[in-house]
Coordinates of C-alpha atoms in Angstrom, one line a residue:
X233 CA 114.4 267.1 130.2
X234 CA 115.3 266.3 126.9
X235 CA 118.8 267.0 124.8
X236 CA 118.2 267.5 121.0
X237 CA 121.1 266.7 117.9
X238 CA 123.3 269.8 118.9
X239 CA 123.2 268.9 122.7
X240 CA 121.2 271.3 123.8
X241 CA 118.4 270.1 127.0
X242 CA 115.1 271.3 126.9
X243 CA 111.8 270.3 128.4
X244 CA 109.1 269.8 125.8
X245 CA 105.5 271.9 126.0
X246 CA 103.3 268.6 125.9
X247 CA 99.9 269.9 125.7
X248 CA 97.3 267.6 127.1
X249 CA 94.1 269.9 126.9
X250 CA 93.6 269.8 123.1
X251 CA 93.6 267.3 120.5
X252 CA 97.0 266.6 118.6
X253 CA 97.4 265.6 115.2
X254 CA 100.4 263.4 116.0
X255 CA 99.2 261.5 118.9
X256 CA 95.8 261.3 116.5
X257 CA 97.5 259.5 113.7
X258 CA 99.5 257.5 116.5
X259 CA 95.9 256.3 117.4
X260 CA 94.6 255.8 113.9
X261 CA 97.9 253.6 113.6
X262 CA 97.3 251.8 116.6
X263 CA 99.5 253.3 118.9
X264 CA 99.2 254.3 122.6
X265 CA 100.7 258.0 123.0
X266 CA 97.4 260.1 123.4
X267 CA 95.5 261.1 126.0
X268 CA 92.2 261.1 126.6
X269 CA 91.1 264.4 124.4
X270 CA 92.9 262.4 121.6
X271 CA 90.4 259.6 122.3
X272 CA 87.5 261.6 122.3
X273 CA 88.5 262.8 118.8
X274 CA 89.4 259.5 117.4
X275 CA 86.2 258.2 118.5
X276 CA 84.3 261.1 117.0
X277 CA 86.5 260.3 113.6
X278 CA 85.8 257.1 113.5
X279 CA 81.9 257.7 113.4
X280 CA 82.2 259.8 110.4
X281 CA 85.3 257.8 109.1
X282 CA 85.5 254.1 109.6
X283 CA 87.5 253.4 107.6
X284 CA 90.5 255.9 107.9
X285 CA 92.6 253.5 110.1
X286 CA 92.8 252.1 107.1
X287 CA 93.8 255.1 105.1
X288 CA 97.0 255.6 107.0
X289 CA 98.5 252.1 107.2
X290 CA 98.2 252.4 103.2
X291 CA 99.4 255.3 103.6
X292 CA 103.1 254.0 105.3
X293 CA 103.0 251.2 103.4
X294 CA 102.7 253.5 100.2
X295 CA 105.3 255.4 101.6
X296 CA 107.5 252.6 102.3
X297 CA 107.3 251.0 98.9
X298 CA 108.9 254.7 97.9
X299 CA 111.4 254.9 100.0
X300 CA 112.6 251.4 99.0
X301 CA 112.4 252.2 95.5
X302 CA 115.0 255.3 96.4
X303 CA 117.1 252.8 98.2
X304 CA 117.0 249.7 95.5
X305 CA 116.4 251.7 91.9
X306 CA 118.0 255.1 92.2
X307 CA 120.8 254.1 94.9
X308 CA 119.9 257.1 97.3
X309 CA 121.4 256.8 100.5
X310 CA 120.4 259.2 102.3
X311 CA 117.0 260.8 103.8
X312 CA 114.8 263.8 105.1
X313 CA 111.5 263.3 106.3
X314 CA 109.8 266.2 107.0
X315 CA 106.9 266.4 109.2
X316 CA 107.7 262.9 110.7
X317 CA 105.5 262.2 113.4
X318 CA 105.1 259.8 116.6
X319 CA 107.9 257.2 116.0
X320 CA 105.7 253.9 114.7
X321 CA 106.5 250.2 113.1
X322 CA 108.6 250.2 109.9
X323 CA 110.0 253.7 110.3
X324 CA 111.9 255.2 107.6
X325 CA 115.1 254.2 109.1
X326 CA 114.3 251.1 109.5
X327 CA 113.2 250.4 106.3
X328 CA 116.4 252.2 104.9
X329 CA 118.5 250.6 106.8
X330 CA 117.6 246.8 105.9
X331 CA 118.7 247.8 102.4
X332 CA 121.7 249.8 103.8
X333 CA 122.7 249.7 106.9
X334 CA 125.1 253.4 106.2
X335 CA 122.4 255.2 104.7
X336 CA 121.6 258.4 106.7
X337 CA 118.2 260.0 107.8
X338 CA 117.1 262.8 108.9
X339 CA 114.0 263.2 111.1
X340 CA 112.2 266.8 111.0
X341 CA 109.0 267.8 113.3
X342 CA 108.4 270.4 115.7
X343 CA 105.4 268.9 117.4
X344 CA 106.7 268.7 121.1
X345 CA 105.3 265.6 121.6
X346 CA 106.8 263.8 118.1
X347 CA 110.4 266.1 119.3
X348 CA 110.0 264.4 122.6
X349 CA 110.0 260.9 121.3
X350 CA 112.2 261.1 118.4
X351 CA 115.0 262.4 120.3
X352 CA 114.7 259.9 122.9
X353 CA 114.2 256.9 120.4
X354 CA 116.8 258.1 118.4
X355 CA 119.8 259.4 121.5
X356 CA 122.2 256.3 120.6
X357 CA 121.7 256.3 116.8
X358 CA 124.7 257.4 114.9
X359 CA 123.3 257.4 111.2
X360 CA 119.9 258.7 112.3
X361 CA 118.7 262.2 113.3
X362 CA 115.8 264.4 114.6
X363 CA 115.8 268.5 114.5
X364 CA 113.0 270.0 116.2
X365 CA 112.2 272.5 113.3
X366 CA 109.6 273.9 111.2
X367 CA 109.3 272.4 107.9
X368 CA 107.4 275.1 106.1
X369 CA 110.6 277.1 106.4
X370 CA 113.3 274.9 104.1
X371 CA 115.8 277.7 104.2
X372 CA 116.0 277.4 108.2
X373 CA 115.7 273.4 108.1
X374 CA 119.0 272.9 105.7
X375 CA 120.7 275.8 107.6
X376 CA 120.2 273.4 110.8
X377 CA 123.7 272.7 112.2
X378 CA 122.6 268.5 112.1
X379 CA 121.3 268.9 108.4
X380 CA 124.0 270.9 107.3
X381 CA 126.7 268.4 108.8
X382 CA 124.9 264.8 107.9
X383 CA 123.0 265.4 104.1
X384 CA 125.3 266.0 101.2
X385 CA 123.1 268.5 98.9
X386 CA 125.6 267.3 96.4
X387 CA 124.5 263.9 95.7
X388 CA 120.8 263.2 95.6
X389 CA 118.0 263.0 98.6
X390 CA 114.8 261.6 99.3
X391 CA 113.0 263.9 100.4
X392 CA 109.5 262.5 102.0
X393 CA 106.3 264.2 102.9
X394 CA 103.4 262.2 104.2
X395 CA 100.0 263.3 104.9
X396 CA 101.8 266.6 106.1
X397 CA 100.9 269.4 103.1
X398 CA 97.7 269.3 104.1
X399 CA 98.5 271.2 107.3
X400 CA 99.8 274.3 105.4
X401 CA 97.1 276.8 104.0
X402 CA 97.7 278.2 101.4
X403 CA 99.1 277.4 97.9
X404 CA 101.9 279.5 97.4
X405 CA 103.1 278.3 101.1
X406 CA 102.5 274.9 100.6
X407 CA 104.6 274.8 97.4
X408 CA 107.7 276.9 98.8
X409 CA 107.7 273.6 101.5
X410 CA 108.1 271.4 98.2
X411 CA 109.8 273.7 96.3
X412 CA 112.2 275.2 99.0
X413 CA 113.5 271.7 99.2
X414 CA 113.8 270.5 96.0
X415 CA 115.6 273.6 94.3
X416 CA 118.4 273.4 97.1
X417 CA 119.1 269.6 96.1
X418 CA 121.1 267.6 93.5
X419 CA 119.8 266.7 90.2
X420 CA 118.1 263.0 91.0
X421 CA 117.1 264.0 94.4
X422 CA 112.9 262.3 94.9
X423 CA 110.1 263.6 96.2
X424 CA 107.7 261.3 97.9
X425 CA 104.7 262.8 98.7
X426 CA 100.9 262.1 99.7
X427 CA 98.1 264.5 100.2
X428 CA 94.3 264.4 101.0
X429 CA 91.9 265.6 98.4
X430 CA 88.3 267.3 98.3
X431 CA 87.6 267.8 95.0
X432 CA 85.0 270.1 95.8
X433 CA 82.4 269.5 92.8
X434 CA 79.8 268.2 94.8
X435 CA 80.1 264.4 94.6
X436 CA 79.9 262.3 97.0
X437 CA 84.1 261.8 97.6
X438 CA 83.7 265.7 98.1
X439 CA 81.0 265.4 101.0
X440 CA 82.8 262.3 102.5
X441 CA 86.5 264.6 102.4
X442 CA 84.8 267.7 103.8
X443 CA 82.9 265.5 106.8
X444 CA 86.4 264.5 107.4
X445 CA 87.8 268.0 107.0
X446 CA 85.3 269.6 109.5
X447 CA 86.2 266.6 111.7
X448 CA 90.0 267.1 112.0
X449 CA 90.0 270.5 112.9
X450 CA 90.3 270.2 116.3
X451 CA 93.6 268.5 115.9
X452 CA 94.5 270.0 112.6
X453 CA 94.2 273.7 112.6
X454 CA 94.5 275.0 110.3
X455 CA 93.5 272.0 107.4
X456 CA 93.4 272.3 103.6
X457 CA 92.7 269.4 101.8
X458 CA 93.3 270.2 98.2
X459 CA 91.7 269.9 94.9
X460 CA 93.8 267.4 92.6
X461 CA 94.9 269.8 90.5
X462 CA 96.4 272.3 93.6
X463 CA 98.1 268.8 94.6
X464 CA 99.4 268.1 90.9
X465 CA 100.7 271.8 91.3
X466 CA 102.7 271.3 94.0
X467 CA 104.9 268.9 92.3
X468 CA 105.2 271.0 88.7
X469 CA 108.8 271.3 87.5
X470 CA 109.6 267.5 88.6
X471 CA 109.6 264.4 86.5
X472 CA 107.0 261.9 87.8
X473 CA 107.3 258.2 88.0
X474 CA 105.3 255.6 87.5
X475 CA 102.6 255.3 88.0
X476 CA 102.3 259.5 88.2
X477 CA 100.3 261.1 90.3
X478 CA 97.3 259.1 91.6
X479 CA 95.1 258.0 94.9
X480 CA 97.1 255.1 96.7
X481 CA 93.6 253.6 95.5
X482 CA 94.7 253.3 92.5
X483 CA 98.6 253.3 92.8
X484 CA 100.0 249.4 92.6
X485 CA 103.5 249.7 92.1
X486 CA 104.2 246.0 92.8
X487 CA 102.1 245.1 89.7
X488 CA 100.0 243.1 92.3
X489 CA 96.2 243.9 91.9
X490 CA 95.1 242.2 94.5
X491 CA 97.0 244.1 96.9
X492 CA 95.5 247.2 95.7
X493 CA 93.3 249.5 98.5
X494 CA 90.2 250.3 98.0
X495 CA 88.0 252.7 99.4
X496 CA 88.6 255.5 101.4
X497 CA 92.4 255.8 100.0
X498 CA 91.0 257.7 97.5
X499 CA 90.5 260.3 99.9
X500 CA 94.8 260.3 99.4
X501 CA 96.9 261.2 96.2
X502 CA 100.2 260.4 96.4
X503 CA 103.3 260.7 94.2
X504 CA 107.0 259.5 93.3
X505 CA 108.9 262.4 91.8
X506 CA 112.5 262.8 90.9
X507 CA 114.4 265.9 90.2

């Protein structure tokens, strides 16, 4: 049994007979919350994929770099991270809170495995919090009784979505769960976002992206890697920071080239934006 923010108990649907995105990128992270069906597909990944363990550490790191940029250049104190996943090393808490320890965040994910975690990681936290909730519906998420109490939609947010658009089909839907967000929140609010691409021209980044496409699905049904131009559309009407929108191949915000990934992040774009 598990109790969620508004102290209601529940016992979580953990489905052990099909893949599961979260427990998939738990793997790829080098966690140990799958089951076997998750191994099978990471195994089967990893044959087509190498390298994409390596895509989603850049991936956190990328994201963390963001989120510390909210905290240090634009003062934001608090967070909502939407489409949060299995709880990991350096989560966006963590990383918040070791710039300021009162800044508030919000957890969002209605996986009932990620739900099952995060509220029991999270039980004794006062400035942290999960609702188990839908993020393609934003109107629902900020009506929450937890969101509505803990984030002033006065005074700016981060707002963060990793590596979770992608599960939305769709454009129009995909940008109402930017958009949704966005519109309901204070002028300097950010937008942290990454996405993975298939151009679709024929190229050999498009053949690599829809081998990893067709090898997802089991876990991520439905998938829609976008072009880079449906991802630039998602974030039109904000102001984008350096250094814009980009792959985290090519995104060095440290100014530190030898840091830079290589590779298979450019299967990734990712972008700062501020409202």
């Amino acid at each position: 049994m598990v109790v969620d923010g508004s102290g209601r108990s529940f016992l979580p649907d953990v489905g052990t007979s099909s893949p599961n995105a979260a427990r998939l990128y738990d793997l790829l992270l080098g966690g140990k919350n799958s089951f076997e069906v998750d191994r099978q597909l990471h195994a089967e990944l990893l044959k087509v994929a190498p390298e994409i363990p390596n895509l989603v550490r850049e991936n956190r790191r990328w994201l963390g770099r963001m989120i510390e940029t909210m905290v240090r250049d634009a003062g934001i104190d608090q967070f909502l991270d939407l489409g949060c996943g299995l709880p990991t090393t350096d989560n966006t808490h963590e990383i918040v809170q070791r710039l300021n320890p009162q800044a508030t965040v919000v957890y969002v994910d209605n996986d009932p495995t990620v739900v099952t975690h995060g509220l029991a990681l999270l039980a004794d936290e006062r400035t942290v919090h999960f609702v188990d909730a839908d993020l393609t519906d934003p109107a629902t998420v900020l009506a929450d009784p937890v969101v509505a109490k803990v984030l002033d939609l006065s005074r700016p947010v981060g707002v963060l979505q990793g590596l979770v658009l992608h599960h939305i089909p769709g454009q129009a839907r995909a940008r109402k769960a930017v958009d949704g967000y966005l519109s309901a929140m204070a002028p300097g609010s950010h937008l942290a976002m990454t996405h993975p691409i298939n151009p679709r021209d024929g190229g050999r980044l498009a053949e690599f992206a829809t081998a990893v496409e067709d090898a997802l699905r089991p876990a991520v049904s439905p998938i829609a890697f976008r072009t880079p131009a449906e991802v630039a559309a998602l974030a039109e009407g904000l102001e984008l920071l350096p250094p814009g929108l980009t792959t985290i191949a090519d995104s060095c915000p440290t100014g530190d080239q030898s840091a830079k990934p290589t590779g298979v992040t450019r299967l990734v774009m990712a972008v700062l934006a501020r409202k």
